[in-house]
mmCIF file of N, CA and C in Angstrom:
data_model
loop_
_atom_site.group_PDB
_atom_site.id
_atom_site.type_symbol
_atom_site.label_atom_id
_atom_site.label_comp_id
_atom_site.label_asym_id
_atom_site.label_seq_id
_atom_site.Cartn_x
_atom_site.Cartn_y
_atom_site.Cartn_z
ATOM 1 N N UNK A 1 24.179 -11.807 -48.268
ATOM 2 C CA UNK A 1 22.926 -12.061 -48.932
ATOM 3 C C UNK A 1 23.089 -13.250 -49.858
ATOM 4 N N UNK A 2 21.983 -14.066 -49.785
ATOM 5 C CA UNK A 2 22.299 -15.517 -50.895
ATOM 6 C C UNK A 2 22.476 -15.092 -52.279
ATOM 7 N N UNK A 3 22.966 -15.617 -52.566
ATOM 8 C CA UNK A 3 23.651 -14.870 -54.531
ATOM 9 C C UNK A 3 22.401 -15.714 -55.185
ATOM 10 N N UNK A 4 21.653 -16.582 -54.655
ATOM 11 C CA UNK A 4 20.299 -16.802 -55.575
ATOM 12 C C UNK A 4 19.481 -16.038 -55.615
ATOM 13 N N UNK A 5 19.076 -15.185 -54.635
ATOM 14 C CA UNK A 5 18.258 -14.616 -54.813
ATOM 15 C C UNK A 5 17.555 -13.674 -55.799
ATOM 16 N N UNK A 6 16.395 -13.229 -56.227
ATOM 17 C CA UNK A 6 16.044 -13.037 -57.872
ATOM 18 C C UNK A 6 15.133 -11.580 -57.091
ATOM 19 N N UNK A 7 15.177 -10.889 -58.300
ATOM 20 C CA UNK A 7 14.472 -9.291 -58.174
ATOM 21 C C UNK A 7 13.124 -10.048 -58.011
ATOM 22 N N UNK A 8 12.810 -10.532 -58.209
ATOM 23 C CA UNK A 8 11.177 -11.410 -57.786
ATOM 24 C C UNK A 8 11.283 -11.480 -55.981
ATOM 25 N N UNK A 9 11.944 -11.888 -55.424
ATOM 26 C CA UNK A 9 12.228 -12.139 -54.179
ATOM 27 C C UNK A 9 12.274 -11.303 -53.792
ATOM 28 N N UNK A 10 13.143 -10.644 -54.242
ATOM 29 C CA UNK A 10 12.954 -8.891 -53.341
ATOM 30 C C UNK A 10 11.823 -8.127 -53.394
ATOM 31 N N UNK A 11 11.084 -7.771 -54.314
ATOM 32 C CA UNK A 11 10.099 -7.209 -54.361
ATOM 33 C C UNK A 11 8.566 -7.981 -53.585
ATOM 34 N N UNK A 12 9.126 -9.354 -53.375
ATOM 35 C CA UNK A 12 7.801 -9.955 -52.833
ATOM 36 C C UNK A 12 7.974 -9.551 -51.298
ATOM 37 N N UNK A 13 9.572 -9.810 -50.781
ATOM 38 C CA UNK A 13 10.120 -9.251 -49.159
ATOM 39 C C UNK A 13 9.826 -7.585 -49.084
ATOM 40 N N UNK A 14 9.852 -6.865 -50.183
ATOM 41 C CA UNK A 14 9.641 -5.154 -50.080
ATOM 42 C C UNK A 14 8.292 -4.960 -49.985
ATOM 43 N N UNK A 15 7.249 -5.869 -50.690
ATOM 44 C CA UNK A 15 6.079 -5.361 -50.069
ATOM 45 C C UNK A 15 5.569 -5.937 -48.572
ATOM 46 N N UNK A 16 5.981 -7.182 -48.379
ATOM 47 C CA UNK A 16 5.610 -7.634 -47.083
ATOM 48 C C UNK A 16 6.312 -6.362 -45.880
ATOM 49 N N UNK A 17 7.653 -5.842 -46.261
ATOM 50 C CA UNK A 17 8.012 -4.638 -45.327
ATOM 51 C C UNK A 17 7.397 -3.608 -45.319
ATOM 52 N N UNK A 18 7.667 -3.537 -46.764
ATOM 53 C CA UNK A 18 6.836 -1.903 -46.771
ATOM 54 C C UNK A 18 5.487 -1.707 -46.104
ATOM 55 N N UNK A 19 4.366 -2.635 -46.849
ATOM 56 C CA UNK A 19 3.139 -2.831 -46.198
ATOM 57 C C UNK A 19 3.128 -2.620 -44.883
ATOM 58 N N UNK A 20 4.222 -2.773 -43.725
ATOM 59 C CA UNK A 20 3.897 -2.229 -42.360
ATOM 60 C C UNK A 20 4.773 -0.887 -42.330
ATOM 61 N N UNK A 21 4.975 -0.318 -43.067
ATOM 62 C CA UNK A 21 5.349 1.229 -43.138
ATOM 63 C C UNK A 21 4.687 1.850 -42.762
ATOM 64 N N UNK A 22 4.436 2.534 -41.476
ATOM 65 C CA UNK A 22 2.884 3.819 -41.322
ATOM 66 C C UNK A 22 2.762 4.670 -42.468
ATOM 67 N N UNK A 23 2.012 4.456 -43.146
ATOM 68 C CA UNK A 23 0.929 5.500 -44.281
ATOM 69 C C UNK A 23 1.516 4.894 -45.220
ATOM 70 N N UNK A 24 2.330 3.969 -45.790
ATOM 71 C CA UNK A 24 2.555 3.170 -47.038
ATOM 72 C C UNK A 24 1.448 2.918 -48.102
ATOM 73 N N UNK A 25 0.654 2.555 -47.436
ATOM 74 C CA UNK A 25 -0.787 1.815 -48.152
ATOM 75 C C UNK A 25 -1.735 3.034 -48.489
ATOM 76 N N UNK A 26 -1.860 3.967 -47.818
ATOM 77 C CA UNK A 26 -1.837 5.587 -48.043
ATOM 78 C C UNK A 26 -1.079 6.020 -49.089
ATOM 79 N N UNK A 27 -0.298 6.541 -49.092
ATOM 80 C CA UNK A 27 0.525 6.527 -50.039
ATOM 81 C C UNK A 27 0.202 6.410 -51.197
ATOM 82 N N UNK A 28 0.883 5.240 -51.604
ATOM 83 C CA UNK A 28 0.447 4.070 -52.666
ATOM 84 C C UNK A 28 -1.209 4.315 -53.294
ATOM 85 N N UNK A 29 -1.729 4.950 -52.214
ATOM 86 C CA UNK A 29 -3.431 5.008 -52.746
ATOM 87 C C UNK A 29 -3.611 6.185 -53.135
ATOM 88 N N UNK A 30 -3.173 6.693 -52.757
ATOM 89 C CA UNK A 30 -3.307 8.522 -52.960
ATOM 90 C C UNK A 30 -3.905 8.995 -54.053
ATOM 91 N N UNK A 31 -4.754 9.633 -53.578
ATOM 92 C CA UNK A 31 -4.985 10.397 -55.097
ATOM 93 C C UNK A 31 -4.356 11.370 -55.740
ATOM 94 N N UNK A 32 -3.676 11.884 -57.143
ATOM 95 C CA UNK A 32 -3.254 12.702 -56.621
ATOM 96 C C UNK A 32 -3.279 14.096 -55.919
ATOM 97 N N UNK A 33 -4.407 14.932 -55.643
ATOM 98 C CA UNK A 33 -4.787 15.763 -54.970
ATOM 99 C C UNK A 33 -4.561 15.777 -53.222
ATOM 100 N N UNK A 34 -4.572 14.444 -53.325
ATOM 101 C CA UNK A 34 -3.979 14.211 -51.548
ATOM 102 C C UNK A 34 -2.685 13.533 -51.549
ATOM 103 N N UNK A 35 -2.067 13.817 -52.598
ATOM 104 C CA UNK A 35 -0.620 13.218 -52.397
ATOM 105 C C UNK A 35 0.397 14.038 -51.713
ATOM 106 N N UNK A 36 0.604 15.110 -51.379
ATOM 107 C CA UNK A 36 1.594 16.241 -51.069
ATOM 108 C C UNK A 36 1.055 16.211 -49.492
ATOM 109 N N UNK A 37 -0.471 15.972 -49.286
ATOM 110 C CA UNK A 37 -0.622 16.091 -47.996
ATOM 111 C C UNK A 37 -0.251 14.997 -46.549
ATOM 112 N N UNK A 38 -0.448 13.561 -47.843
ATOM 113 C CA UNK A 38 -0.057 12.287 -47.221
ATOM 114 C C UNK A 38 1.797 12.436 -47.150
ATOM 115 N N UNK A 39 2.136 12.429 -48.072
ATOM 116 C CA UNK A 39 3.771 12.593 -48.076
ATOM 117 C C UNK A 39 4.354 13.335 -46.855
ATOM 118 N N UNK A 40 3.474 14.974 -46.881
ATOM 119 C CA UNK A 40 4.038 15.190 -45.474
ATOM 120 C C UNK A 40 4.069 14.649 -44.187
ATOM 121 N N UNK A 41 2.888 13.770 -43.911
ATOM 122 C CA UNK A 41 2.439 13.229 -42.984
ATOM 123 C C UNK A 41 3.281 11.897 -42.246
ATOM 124 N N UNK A 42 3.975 10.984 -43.840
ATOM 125 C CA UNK A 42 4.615 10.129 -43.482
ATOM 126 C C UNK A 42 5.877 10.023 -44.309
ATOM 127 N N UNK A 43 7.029 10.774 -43.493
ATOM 128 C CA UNK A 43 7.698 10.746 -44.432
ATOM 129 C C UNK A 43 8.893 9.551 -44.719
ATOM 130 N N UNK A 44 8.717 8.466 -44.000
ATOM 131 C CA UNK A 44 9.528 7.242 -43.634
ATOM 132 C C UNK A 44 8.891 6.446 -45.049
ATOM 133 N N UNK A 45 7.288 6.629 -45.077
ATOM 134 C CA UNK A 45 6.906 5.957 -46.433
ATOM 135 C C UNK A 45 7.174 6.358 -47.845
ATOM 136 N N UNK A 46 7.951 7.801 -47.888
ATOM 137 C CA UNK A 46 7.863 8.516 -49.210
ATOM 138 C C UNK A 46 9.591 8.529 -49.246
ATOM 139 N N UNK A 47 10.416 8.232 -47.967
ATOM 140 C CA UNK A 47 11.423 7.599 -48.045
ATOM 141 C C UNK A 47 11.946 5.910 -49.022
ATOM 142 N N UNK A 48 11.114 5.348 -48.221
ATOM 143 C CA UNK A 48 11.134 3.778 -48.802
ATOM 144 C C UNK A 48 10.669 3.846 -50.426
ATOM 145 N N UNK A 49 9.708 4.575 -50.810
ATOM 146 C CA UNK A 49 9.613 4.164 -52.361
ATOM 147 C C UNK A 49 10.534 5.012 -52.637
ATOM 148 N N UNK A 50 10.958 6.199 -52.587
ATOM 149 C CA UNK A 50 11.992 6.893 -53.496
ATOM 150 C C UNK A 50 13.493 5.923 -53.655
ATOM 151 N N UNK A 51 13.706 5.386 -52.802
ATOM 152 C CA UNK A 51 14.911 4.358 -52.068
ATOM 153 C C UNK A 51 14.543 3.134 -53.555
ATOM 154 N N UNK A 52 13.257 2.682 -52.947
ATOM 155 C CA UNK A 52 13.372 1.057 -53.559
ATOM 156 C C UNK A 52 13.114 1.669 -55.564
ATOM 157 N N UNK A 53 12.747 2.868 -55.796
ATOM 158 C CA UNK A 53 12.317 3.488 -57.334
ATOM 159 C C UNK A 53 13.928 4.008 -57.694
ATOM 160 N N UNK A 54 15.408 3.886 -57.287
ATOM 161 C CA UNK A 54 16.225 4.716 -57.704
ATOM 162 C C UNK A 54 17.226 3.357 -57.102
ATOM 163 N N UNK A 55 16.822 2.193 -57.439
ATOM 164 C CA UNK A 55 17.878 1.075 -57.026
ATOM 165 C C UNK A 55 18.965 0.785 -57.487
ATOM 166 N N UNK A 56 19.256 1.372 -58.917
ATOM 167 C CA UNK A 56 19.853 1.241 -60.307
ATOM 168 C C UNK A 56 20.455 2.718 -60.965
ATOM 169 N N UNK A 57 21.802 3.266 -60.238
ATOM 170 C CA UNK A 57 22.136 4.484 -60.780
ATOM 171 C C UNK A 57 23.369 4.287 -61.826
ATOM 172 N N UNK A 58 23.272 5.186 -62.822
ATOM 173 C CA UNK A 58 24.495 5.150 -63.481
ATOM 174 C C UNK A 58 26.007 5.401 -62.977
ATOM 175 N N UNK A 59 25.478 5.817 -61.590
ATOM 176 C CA UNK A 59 27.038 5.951 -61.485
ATOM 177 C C UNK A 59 27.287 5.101 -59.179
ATOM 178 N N UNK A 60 27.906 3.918 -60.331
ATOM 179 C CA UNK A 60 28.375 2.869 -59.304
ATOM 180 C C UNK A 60 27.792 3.062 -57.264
ATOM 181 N N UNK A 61 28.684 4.225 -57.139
ATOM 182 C CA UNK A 61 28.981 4.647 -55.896
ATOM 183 C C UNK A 61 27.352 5.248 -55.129
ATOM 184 N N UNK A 62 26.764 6.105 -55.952
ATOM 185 C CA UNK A 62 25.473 6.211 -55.996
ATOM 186 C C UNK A 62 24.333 5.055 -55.714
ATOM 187 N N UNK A 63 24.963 4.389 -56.616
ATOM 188 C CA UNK A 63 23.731 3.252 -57.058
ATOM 189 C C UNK A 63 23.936 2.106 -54.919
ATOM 190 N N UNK A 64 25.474 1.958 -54.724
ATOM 191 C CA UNK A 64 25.896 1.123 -53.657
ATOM 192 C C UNK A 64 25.125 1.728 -52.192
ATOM 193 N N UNK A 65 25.489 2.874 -52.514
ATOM 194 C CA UNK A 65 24.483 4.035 -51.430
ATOM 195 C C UNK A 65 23.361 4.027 -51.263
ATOM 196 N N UNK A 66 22.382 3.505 -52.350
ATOM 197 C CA UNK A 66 21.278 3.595 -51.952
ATOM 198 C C UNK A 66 20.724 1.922 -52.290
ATOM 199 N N UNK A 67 21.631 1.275 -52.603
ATOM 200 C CA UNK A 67 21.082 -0.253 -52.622
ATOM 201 C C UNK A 67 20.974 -0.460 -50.667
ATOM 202 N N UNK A 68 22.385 -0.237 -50.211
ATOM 203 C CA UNK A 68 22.543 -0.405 -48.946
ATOM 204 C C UNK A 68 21.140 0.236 -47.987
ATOM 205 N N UNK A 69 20.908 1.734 -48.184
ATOM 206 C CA UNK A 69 19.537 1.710 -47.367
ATOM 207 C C UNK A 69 18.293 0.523 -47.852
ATOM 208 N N UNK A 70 18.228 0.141 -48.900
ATOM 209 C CA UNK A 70 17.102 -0.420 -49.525
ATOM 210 C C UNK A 70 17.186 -1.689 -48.726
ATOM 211 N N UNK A 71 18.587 -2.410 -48.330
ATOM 212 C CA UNK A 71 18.676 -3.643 -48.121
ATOM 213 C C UNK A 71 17.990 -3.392 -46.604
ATOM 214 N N UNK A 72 18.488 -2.157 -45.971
ATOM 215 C CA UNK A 72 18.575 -1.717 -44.779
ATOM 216 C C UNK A 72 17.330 -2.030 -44.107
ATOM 217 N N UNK A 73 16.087 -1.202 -45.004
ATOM 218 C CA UNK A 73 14.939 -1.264 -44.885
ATOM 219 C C UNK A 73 14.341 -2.282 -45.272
ATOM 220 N N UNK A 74 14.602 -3.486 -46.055
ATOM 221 C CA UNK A 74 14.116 -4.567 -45.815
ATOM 222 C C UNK A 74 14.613 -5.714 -44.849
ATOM 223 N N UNK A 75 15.816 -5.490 -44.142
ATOM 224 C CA UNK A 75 16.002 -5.788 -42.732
ATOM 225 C C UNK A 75 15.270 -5.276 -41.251
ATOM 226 N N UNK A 76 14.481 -4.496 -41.839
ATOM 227 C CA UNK A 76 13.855 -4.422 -40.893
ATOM 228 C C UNK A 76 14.575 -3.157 -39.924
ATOM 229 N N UNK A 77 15.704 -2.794 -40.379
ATOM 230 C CA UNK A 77 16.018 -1.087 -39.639
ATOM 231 C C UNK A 77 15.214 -0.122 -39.557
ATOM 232 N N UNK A 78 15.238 0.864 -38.303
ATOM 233 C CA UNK A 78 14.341 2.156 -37.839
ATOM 234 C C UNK A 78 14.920 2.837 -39.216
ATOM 235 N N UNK A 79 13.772 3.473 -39.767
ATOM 236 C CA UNK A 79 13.955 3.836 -41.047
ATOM 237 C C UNK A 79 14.285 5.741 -41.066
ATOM 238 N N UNK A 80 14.332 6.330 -39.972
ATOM 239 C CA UNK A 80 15.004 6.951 -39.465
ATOM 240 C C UNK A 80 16.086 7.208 -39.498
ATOM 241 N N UNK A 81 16.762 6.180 -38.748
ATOM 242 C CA UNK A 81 18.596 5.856 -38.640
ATOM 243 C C UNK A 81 18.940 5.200 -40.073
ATOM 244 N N UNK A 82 18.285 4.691 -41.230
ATOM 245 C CA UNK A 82 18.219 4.410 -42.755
ATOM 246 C C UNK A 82 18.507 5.440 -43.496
ATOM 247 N N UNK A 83 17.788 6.561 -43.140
ATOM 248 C CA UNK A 83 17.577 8.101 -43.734
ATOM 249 C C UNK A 83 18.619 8.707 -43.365
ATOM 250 N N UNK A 84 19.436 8.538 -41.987
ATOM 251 C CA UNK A 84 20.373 9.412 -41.321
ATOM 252 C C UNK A 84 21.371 9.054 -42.002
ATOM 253 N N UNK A 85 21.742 7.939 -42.466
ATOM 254 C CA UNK A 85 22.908 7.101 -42.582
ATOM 255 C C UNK A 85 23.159 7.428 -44.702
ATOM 256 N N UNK A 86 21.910 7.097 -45.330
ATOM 257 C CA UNK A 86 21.768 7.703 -46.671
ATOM 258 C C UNK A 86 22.134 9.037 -46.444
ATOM 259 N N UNK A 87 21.540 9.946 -45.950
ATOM 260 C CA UNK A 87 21.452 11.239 -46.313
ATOM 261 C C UNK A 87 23.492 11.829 -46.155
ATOM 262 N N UNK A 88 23.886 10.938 -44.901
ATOM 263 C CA UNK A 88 25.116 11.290 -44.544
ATOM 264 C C UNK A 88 25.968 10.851 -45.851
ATOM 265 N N UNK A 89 25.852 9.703 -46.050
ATOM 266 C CA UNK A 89 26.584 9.012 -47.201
ATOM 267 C C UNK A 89 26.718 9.665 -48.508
ATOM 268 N N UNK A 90 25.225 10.116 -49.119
ATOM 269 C CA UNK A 90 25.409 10.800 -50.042
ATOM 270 C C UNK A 90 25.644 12.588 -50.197
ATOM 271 N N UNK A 91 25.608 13.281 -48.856
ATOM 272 C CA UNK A 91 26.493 14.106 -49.029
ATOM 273 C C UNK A 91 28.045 14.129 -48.696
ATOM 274 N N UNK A 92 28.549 12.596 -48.162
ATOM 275 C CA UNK A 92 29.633 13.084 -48.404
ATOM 276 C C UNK A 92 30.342 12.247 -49.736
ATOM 277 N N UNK A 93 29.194 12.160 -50.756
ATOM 278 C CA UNK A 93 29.782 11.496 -51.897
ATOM 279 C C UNK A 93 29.875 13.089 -52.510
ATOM 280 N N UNK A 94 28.843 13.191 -52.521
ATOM 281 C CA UNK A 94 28.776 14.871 -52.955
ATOM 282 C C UNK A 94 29.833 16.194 -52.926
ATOM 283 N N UNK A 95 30.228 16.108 -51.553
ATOM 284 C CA UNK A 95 31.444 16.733 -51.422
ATOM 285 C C UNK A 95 33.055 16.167 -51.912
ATOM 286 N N UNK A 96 32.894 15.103 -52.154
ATOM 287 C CA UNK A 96 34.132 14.212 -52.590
ATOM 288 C C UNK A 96 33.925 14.610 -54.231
ATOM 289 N N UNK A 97 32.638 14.690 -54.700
ATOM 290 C CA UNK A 97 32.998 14.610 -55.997
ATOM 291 C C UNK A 97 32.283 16.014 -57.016
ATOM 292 N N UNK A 98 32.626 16.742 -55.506
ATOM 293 C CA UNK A 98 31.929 18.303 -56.153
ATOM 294 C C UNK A 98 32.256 18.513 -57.522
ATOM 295 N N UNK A 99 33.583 18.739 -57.588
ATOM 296 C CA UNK A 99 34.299 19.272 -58.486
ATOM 297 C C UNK A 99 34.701 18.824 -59.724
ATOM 298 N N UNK A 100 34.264 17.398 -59.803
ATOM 299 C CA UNK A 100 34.275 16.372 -60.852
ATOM 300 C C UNK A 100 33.563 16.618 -61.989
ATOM 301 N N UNK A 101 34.234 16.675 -63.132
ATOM 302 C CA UNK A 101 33.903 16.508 -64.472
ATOM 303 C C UNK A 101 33.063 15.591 -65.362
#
């Protein structure tokens, strides 16, 4: 990735992606009374904001885990195999660091 690049840039490339997310723009509009119903409906879109809203964790290994899907999904990856690959990653951070203090 170019080392110029600025959180301005990314967020201008995350909405041009996201925006073709099925039910993104849904989503995003929701009221909340129809929010639980849209979420179920699309859950690749309630993927991508939880992803791009948790970019920044206190703890390193966490934070690398989910930068990587974020980058993932603004490459343009089946956001599916994004989800498979997070979900794997962070349980086996989980199990590595069950027991940790």
């Amino acid at each position: 990735m170019d080392k110029n690049i600025t959180m301005q840039d990314l967020r201008s490339k995350e909405e041009a992606v996201f925006s073709m997310i099925p039910g993104m723009n849904e989503l995003l509009q929701a009221a909340p009374a129809e929010k639980a119903k849209i979420e179920a409906k699309y859950p690749d879109a309630v993927f991508a904001v939880v992803i791009a809203s948790s970019l920044f964790n206190h703890n390193r290994e966490l934070s690398e885990i989910t930068q990587k899907a974020y980058f993932s999904i603004l490459n343009g990856e089946n956001i599916a195999s994004v989800r498979f690959a997070y979900d794997k990653a962070t349980d086996e951070y989980w199990k590595r660091h069950m027991w940790d203090d």
